[in-house]
CSV table of C-alpha atoms and ligand atoms in Angstrom, one decimal:
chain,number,residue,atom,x,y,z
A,1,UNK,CA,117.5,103.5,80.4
A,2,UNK,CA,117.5,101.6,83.4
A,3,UNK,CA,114.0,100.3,85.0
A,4,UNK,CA,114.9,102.4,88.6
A,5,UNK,CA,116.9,104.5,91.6
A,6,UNK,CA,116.3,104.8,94.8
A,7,UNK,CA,118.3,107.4,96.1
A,8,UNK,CA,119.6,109.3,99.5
A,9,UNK,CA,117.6,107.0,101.8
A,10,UNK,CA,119.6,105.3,104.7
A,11,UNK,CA,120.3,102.0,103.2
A,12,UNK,CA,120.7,98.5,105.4
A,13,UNK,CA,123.8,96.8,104.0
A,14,UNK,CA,125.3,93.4,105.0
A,15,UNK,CA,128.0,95.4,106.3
A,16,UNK,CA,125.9,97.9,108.0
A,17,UNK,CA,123.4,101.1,107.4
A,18,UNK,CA,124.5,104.2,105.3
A,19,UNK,CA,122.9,106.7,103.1
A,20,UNK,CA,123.5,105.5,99.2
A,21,UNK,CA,121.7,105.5,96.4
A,22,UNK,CA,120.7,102.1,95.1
A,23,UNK,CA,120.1,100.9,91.1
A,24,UNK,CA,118.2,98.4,89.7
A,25,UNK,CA,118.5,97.2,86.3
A,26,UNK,CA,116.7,93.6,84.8
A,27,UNK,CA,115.0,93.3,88.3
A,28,UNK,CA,118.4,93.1,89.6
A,29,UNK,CA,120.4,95.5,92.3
A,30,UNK,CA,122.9,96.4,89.7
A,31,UNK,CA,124.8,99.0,92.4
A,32,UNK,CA,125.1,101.0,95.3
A,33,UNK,CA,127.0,103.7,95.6
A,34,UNK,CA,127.4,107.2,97.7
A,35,UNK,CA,124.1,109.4,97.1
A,36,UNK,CA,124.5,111.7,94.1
A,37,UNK,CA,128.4,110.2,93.1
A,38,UNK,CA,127.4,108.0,90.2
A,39,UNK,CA,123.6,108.1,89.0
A,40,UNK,CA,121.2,110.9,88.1
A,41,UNK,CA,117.5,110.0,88.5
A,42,UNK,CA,116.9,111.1,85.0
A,43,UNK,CA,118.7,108.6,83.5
A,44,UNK,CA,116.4,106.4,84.8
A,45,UNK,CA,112.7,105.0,84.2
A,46,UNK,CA,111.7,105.2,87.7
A,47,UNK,CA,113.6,107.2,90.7
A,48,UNK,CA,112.2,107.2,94.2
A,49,UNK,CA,113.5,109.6,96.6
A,50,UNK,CA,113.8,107.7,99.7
A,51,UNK,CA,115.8,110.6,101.8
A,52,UNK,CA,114.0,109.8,105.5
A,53,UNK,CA,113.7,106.4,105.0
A,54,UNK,CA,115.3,103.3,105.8
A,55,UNK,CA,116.1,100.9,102.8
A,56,UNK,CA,115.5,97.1,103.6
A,57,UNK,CA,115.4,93.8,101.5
A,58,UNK,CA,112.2,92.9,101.2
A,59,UNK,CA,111.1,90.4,104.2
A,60,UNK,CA,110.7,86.6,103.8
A,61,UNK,CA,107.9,85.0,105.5
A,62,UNK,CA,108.8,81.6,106.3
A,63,UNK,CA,105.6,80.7,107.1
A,64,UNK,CA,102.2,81.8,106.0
A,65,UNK,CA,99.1,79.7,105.7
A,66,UNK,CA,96.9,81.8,102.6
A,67,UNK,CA,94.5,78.8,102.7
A,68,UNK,CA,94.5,78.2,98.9
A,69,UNK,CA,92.8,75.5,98.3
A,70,UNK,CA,90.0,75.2,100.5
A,71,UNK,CA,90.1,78.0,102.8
A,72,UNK,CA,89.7,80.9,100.0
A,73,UNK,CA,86.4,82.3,102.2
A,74,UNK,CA,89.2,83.0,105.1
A,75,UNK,CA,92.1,84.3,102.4
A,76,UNK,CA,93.3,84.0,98.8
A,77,UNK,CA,96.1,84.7,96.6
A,78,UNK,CA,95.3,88.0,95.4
A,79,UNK,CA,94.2,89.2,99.2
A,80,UNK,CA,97.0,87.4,101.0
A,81,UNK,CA,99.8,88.9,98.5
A,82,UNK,CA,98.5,92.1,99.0
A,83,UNK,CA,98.5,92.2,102.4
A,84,UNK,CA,102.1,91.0,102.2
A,85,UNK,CA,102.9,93.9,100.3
A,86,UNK,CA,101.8,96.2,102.4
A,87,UNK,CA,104.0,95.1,105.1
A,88,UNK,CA,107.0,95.4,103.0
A,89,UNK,CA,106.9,91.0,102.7
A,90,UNK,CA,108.0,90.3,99.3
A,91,UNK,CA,108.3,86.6,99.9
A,92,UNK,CA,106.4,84.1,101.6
A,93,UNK,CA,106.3,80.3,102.1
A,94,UNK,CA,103.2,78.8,102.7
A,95,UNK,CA,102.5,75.6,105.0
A,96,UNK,CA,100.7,72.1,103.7
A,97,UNK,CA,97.4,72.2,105.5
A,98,UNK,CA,95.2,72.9,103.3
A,99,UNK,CA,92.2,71.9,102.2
A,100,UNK,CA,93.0,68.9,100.5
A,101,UNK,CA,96.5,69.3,102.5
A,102,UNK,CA,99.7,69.4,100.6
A,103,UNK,CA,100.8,66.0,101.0
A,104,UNK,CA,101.1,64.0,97.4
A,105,UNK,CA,102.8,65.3,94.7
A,106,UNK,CA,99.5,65.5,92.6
A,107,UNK,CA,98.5,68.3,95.5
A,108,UNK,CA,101.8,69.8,95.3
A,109,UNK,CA,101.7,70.8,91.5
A,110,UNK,CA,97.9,71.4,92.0
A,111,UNK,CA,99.0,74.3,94.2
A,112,UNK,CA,101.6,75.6,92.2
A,113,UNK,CA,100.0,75.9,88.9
A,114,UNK,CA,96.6,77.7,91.5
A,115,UNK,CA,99.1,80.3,93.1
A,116,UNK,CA,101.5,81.1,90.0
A,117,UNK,CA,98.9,83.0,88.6
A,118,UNK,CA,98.1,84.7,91.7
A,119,UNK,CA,100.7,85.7,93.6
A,120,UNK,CA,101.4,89.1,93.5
A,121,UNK,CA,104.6,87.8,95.9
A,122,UNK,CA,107.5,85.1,95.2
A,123,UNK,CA,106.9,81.9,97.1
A,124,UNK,CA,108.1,78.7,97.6
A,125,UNK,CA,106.1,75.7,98.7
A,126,UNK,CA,106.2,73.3,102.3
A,127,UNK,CA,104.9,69.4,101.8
A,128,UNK,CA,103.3,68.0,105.1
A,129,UNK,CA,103.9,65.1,106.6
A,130,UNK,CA,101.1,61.7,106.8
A,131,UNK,CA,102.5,58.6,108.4
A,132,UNK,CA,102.4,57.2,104.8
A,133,UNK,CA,104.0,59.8,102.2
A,134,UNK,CA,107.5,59.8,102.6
A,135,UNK,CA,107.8,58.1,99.1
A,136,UNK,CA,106.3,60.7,97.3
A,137,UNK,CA,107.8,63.7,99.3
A,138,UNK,CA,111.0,62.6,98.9
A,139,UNK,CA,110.6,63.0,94.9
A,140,UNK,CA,109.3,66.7,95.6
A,141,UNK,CA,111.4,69.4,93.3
A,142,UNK,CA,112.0,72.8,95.1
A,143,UNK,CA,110.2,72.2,98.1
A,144,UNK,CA,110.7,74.4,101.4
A,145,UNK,CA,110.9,71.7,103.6
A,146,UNK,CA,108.7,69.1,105.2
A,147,UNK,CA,106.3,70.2,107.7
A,148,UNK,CA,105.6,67.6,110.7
A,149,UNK,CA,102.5,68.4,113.0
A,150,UNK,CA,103.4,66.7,116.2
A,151,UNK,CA,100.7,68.0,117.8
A,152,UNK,CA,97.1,68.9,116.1
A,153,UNK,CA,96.3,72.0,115.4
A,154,UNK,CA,94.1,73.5,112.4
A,155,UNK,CA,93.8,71.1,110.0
A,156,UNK,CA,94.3,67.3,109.9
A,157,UNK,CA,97.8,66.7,110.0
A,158,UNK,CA,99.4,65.3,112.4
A,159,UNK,CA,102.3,62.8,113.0
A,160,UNK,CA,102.7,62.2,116.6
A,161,UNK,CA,103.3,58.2,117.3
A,162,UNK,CA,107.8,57.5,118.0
A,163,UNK,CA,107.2,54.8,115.0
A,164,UNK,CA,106.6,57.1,112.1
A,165,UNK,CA,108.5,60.0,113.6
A,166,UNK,CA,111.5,58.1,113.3
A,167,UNK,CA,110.7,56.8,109.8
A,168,UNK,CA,110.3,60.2,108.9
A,169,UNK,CA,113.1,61.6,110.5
A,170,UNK,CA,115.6,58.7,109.5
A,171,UNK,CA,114.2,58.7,106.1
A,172,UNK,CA,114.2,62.5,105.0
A,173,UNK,CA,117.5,63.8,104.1
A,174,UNK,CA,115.9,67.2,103.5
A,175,UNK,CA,114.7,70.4,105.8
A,176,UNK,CA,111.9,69.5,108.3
A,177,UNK,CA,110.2,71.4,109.9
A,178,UNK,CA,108.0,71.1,113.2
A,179,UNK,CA,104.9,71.9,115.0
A,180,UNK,CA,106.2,70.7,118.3
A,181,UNK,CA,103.1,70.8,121.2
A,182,UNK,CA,103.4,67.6,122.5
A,183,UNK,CA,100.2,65.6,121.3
A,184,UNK,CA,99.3,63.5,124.3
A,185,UNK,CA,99.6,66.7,127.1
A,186,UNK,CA,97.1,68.5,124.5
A,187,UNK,CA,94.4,65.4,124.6
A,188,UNK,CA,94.3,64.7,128.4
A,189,UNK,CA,94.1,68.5,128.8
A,190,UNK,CA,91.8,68.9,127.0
A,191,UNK,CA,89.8,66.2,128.9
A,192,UNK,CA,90.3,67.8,132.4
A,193,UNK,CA,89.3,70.9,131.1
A,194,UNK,CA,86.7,69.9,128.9
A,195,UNK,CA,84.3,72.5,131.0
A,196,UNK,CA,86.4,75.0,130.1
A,197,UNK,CA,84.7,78.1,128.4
A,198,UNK,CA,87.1,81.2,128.4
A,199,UNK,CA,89.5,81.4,126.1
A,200,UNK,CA,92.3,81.8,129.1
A,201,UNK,CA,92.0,77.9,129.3
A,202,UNK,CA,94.4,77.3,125.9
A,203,UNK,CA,97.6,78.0,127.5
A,204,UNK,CA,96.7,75.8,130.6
A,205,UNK,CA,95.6,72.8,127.9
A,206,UNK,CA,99.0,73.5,125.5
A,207,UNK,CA,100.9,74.4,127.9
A,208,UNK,CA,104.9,75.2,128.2
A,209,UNK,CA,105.8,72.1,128.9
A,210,UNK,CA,103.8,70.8,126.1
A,211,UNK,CA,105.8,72.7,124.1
A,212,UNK,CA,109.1,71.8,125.6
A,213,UNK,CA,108.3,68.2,125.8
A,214,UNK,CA,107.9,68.2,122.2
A,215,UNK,CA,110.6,70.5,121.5
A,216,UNK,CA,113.2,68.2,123.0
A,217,UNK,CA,111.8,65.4,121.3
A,218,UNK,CA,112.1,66.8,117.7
A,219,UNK,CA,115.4,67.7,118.4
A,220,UNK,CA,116.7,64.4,120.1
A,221,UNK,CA,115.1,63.0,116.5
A,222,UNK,CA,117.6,65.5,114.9
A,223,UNK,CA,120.4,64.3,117.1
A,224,UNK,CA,119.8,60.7,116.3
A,225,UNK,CA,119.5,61.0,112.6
A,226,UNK,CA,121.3,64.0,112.0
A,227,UNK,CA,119.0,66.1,110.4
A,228,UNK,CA,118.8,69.8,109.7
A,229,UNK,CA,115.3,70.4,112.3
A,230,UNK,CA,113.6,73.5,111.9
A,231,UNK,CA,111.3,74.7,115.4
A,232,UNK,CA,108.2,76.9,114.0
A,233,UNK,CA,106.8,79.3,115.9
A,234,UNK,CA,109.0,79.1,119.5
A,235,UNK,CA,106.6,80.8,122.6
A,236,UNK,CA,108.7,80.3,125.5
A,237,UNK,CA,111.7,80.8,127.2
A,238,UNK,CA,112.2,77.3,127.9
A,239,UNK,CA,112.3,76.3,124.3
A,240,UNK,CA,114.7,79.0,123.5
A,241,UNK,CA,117.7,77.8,126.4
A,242,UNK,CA,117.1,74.0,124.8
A,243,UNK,CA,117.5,75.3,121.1
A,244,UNK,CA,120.8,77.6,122.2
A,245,UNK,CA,122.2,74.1,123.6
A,246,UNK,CA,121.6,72.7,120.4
A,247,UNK,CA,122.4,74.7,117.9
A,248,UNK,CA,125.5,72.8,116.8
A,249,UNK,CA,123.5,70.0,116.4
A,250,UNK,CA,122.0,72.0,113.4
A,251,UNK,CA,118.8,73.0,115.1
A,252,UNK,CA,117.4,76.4,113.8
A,253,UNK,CA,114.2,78.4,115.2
A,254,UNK,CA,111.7,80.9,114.4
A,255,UNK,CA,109.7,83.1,116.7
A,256,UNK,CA,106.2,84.8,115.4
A,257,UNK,CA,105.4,88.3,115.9
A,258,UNK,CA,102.5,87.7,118.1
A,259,UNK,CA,104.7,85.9,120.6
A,260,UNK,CA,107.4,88.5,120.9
A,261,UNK,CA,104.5,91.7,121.6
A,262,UNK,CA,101.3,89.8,122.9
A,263,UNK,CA,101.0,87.7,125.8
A,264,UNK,CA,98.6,86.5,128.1
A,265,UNK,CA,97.4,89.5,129.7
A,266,UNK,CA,95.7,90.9,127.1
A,267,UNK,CA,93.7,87.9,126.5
A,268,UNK,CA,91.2,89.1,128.1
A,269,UNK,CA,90.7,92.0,125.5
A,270,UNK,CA,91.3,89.7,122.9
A,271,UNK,CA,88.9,86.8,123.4
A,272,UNK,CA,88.8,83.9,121.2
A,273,UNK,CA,90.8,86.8,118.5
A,274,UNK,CA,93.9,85.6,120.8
A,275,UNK,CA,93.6,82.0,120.6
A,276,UNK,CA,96.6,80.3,118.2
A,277,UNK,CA,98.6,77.7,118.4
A,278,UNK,CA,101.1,77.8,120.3
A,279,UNK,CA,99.2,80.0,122.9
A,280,UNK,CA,100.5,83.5,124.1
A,281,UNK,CA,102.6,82.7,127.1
A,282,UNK,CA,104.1,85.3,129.8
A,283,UNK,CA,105.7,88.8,130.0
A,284,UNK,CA,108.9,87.2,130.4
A,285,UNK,CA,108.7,84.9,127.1
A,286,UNK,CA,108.5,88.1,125.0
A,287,UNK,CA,111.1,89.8,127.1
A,288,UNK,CA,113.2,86.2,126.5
A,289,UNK,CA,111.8,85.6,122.6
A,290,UNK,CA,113.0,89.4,122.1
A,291,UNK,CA,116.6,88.9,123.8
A,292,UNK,CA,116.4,85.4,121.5
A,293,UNK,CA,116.6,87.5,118.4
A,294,UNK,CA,118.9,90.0,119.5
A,295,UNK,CA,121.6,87.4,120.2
A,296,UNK,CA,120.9,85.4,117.4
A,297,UNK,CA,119.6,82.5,119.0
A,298,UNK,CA,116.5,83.0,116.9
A,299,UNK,CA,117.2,82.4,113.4
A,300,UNK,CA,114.1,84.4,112.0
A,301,UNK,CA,111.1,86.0,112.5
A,302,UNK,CA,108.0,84.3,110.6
A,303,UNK,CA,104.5,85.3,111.0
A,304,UNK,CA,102.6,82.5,111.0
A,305,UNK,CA,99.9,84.4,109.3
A,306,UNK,CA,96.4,82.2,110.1
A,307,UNK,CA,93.7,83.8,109.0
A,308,UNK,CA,90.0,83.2,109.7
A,309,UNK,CA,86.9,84.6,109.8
A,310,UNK,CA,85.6,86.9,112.6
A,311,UNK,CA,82.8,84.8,112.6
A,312,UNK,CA,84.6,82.1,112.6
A,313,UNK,CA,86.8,83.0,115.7
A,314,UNK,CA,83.7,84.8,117.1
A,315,UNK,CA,82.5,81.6,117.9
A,316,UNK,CA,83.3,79.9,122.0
A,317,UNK,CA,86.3,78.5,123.5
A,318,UNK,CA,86.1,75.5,121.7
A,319,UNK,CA,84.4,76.5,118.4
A,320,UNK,CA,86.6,79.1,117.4
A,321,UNK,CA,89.4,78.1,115.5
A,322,UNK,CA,93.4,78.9,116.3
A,323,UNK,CA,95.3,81.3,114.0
A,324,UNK,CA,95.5,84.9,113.6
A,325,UNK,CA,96.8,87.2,111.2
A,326,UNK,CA,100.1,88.9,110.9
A,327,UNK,CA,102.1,89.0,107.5
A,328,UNK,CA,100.7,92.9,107.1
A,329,UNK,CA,102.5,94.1,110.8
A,330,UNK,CA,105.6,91.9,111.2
A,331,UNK,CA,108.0,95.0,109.7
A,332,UNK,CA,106.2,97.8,111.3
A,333,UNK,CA,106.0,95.6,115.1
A,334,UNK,CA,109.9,94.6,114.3
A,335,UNK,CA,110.5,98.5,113.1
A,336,UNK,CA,108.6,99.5,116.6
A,337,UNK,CA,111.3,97.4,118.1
A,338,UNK,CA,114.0,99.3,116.9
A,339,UNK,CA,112.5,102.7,117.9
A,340,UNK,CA,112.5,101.6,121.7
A,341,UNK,CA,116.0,100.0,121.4
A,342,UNK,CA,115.2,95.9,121.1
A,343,UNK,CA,117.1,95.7,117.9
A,344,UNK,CA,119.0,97.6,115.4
A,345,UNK,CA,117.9,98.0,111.6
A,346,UNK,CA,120.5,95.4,110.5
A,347,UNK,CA,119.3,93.3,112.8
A,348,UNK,CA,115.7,93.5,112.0
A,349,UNK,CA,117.5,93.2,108.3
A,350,UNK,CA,119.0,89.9,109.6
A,351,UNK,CA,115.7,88.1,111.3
A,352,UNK,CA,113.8,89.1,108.5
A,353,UNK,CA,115.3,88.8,105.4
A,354,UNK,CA,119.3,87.5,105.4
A,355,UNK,CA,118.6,85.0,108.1
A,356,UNK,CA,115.6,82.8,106.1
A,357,UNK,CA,117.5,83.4,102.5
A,358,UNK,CA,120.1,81.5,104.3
A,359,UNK,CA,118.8,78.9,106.4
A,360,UNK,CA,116.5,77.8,103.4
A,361,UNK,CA,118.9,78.8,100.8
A,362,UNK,CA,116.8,80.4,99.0
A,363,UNK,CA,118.9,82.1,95.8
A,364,UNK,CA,119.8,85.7,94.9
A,365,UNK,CA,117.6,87.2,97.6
A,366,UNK,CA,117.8,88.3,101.7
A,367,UNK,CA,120.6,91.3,101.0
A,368,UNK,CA,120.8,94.6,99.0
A,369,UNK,CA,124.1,93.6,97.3
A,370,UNK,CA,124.7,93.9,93.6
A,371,UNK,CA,123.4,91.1,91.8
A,372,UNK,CA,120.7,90.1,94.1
A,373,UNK,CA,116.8,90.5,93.3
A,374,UNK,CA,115.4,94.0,93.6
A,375,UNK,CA,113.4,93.2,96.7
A,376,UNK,CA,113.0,96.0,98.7
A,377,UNK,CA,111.3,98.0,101.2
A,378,UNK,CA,111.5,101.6,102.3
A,379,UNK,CA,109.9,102.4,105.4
A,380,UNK,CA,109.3,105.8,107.7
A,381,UNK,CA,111.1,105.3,110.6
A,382,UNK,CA,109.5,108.9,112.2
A,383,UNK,CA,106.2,109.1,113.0
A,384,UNK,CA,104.0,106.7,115.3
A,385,UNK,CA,100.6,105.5,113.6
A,386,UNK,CA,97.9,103.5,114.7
A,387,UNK,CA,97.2,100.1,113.3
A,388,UNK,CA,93.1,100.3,112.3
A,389,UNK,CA,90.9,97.8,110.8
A,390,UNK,CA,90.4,99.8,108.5
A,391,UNK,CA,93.6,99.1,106.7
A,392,UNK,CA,93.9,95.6,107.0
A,393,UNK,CA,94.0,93.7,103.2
A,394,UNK,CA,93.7,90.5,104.7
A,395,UNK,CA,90.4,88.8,103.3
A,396,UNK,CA,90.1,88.0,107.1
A,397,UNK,CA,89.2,92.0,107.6
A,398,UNK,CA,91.2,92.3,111.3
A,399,UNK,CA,94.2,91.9,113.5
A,400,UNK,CA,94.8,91.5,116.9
A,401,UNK,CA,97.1,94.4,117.1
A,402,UNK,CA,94.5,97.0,116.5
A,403,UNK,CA,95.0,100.1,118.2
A,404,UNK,CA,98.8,99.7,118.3
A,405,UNK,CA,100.6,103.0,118.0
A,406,UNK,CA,104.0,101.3,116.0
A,407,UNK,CA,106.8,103.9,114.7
A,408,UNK,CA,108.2,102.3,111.5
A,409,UNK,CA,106.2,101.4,108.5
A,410,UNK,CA,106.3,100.4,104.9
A,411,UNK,CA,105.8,103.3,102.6
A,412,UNK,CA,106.7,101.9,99.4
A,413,UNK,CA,107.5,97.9,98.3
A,414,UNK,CA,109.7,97.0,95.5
A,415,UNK,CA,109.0,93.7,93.5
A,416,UNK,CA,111.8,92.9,91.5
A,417,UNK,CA,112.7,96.0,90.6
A,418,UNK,CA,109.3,97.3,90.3
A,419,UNK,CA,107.3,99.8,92.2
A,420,UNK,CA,104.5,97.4,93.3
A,421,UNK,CA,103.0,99.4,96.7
A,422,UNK,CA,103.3,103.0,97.4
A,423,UNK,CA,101.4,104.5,100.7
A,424,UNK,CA,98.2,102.0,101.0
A,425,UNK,CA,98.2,102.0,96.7
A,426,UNK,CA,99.0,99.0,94.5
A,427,UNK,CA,100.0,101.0,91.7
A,428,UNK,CA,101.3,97.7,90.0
A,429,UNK,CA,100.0,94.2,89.3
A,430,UNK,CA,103.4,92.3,89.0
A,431,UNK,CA,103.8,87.9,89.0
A,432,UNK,CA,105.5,87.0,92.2
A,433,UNK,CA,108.2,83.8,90.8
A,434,UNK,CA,108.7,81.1,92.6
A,435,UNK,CA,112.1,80.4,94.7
A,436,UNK,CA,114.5,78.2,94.2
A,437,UNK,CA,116.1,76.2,97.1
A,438,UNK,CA,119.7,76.0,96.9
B,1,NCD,C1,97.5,77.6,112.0
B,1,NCD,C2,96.4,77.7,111.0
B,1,NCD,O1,95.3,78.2,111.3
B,1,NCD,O2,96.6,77.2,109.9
B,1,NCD,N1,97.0,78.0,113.3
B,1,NCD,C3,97.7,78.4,114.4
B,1,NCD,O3,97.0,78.6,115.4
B,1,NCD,N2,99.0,78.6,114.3
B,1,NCD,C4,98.1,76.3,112.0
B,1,NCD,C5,99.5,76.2,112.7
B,1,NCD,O4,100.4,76.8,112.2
B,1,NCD,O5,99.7,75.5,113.7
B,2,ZN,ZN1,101.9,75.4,113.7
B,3,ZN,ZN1,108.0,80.5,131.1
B,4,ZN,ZN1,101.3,77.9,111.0
């Protein structure tokens, strides 16, 4: 018998969306085919009747930060995976800095062999960058990328000085990845406003053309050495118009949810809950970061999921650290999009799950095409519901888009070919793998 079917739901194909029924077989998509043509749900262990419901790969999170080791009290493996799952994530890569931070291979492996038994989620791995480590990076297996923090932000890391940005950048053949707030802007900033207590100050101390400045710089590295240069978590207009001139150069760019559908208005609401690095900008950077996806400027959307405590961030201006939460409401704020008409399904298919599978290569995943990894997610495209605290499985225990009313959510998550979330139940405990980098 084979493990599952998933039929008559409205299924998001590389080539477009149509109703199909889809089978799974050794974890795999073994076919899809027109709904009720080819399989009967009893000849199978598991059938799901997905009529209403949109059919997506499962999304890849490029970036998530689920603090293991060190910052288990803000987020964990088993918390963090969950929370994943429930937004229909069914991969995520998670960033260096840690507690010690991800930059020897001795840390490397010591983080693998903590998360493989953890992770309810496949995942894949980012080394950081020190002005000394390039030796051992470069003998990394399977690694994501390497992650430069050209500007500081939670955490130690931090590479900011022309020297060792151009060792790195000459000497790493490999994906890299930046932070890019230029370092300098952020410190005498930070001095003028040293005052400062509301949180309103952050985008005024990291500003836009912090970002910019630093922007440019990474990619003029990139130029130079000719380097593959990933830009995390874009937040303004300005940086989008210099990656679109420099995408032939090989620059990519991802955009986090908070920066597409917060912004600096609702600071004020938020408090120190709003404060992350890079800030929230304007009104018109969403409307631009949203318009950045649509056209395909924007290679992908990553969450940049940063969670700490609320007493943690409960604490001033200055005391509270940066980060927020998101890997639980990318799909349902990207879904939301595609009710008001900012992007089509295929396109939220794209941003979220084709578009990272390809720029990081990772293998057999990112499409529902026969042959690829049963990674799915079925979502309700009909009804608007509120995001409570209530339902958060962070470890962190909120999000800064409570009270949202968002039409389009997960109903049910598929782990290689198994049923692993179903309407706010983990009815399964299933090993995320690893991913390999092509
Ligand atoms: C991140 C964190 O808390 O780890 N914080 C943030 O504000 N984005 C670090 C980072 O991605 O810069
Ligand atoms: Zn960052
Ligand atoms: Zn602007
Ligand atoms: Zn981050």
């Amino acid at each position: 018998m084979s493990d599952l079917l998933i039929h008559g739901g409205t299924v998001v194909l590389p080539d477009g969306e149509r109703v199909a029924d889809v089978a799974v077989e050794g974890g795999k998509i073994h076919a899809i085919s027109a709904p009720g043509q080819t399989f009967s749900p009893g000849a199978f262990s598991r059938a799901v009747d997905a009529a209403g419901l949109v059919v997506l790969p499962g999304a890849i999170d490029a970036h998530v930060h689920f603090r293991v080791p060190g910052g288990e009290h803000k987020e964990d493996w088993d918390t963090g995976s969950m929370a994943a799952l429930a937004g229909g994530v069914t991969t995520v890569l998670d960033m260096p800095n840690t507690d010690p931070p991800t930059t020897t291979l001795a840390a490397l492996e010591d983080k693998r062999a903590r998360i493989a038994p953890r992770a309810r989620v496949n995942w894949g791995l980012y080394m950081g960058a020190t002005k000394d480590n390039l030796a051992e990076v470069k003998q990394a297996r399977n690694i994501a990328g390497l992650k430069i923090y050209m500007g500081s932000s939670t955490g130690g890391l931090l590479v900011y000085e022309d020297g060792p940005l151009a060792s790195i950048f000459g000497g790493y053949s490999g994906r890299i990845c930046v932070h890019a707030e230029d370092e300098q802007i952020i410190r005498d900033n930070s001095l003028k406003f040293s005052g400062a207590t509301d949180v309103t100050v952050h985008g005024r101390i990291r500003t836009v053309t912090s970002a910019k400045r630093a922007t440019e710089r990474a990619i003029a590295l990139a130029r130079r050495f000719a380097r593959p240069v990933h830009i995390c978590h874009m937040s303004t207009a300005e940086e989008l118009e210099l990656v679109r001139a420099a995408r032939h150069d090989g620059i990519t760019c991802e955009v986090t949810p908070h920066h597409l559908v917060l912004n600096e208005d609702g600071l004020a609401d938020l408090g120190t809950l709003g404060k992350m690095n890079p800030p929230l900008r304007g009104k018109h950077d969403n409307e631009a970061l949203w318009g950045g996806l649509a056209d395909g400027v924007i290679d992908f959307v990553a969450t940049d999921h940063a969670p700490h405590t609320l007493k943690e961030k409960m604490g001033g201006y200055w005391e509270a650290p940066s980060g927020v939460p998101g890997v639980q409401h990318m799909l349902p704020l990207l879904l939301n999009g595609v009710h008001y008409g900012r992007l089509t399904l295929t396109q939220v298919a794209q941003v979220t799950a084709t578009g990272p599978a390809e720029r990081f290569g990772i293998q057999n995943k990112g499409r529902i095409a026969p042959g690829h990894d049963a990674d799915l997610v079925l979502a309700a495209m009909g009804d608007a519901r509120l995001v409570r605290v209530k339902d958060v499985v962070s470890k962190c225990g909120w999000t800064p888009y409570e009270g949202m009313d968002l039409y389009g959510w997960p109903e049910v998550t598929v782990l290689g070919g198994q049923v692993v979330y179903e309407r706010g139940r983990f009815p399964k405990v299933t090993r995320g793998r690893e991913v390999m980098f092509g």
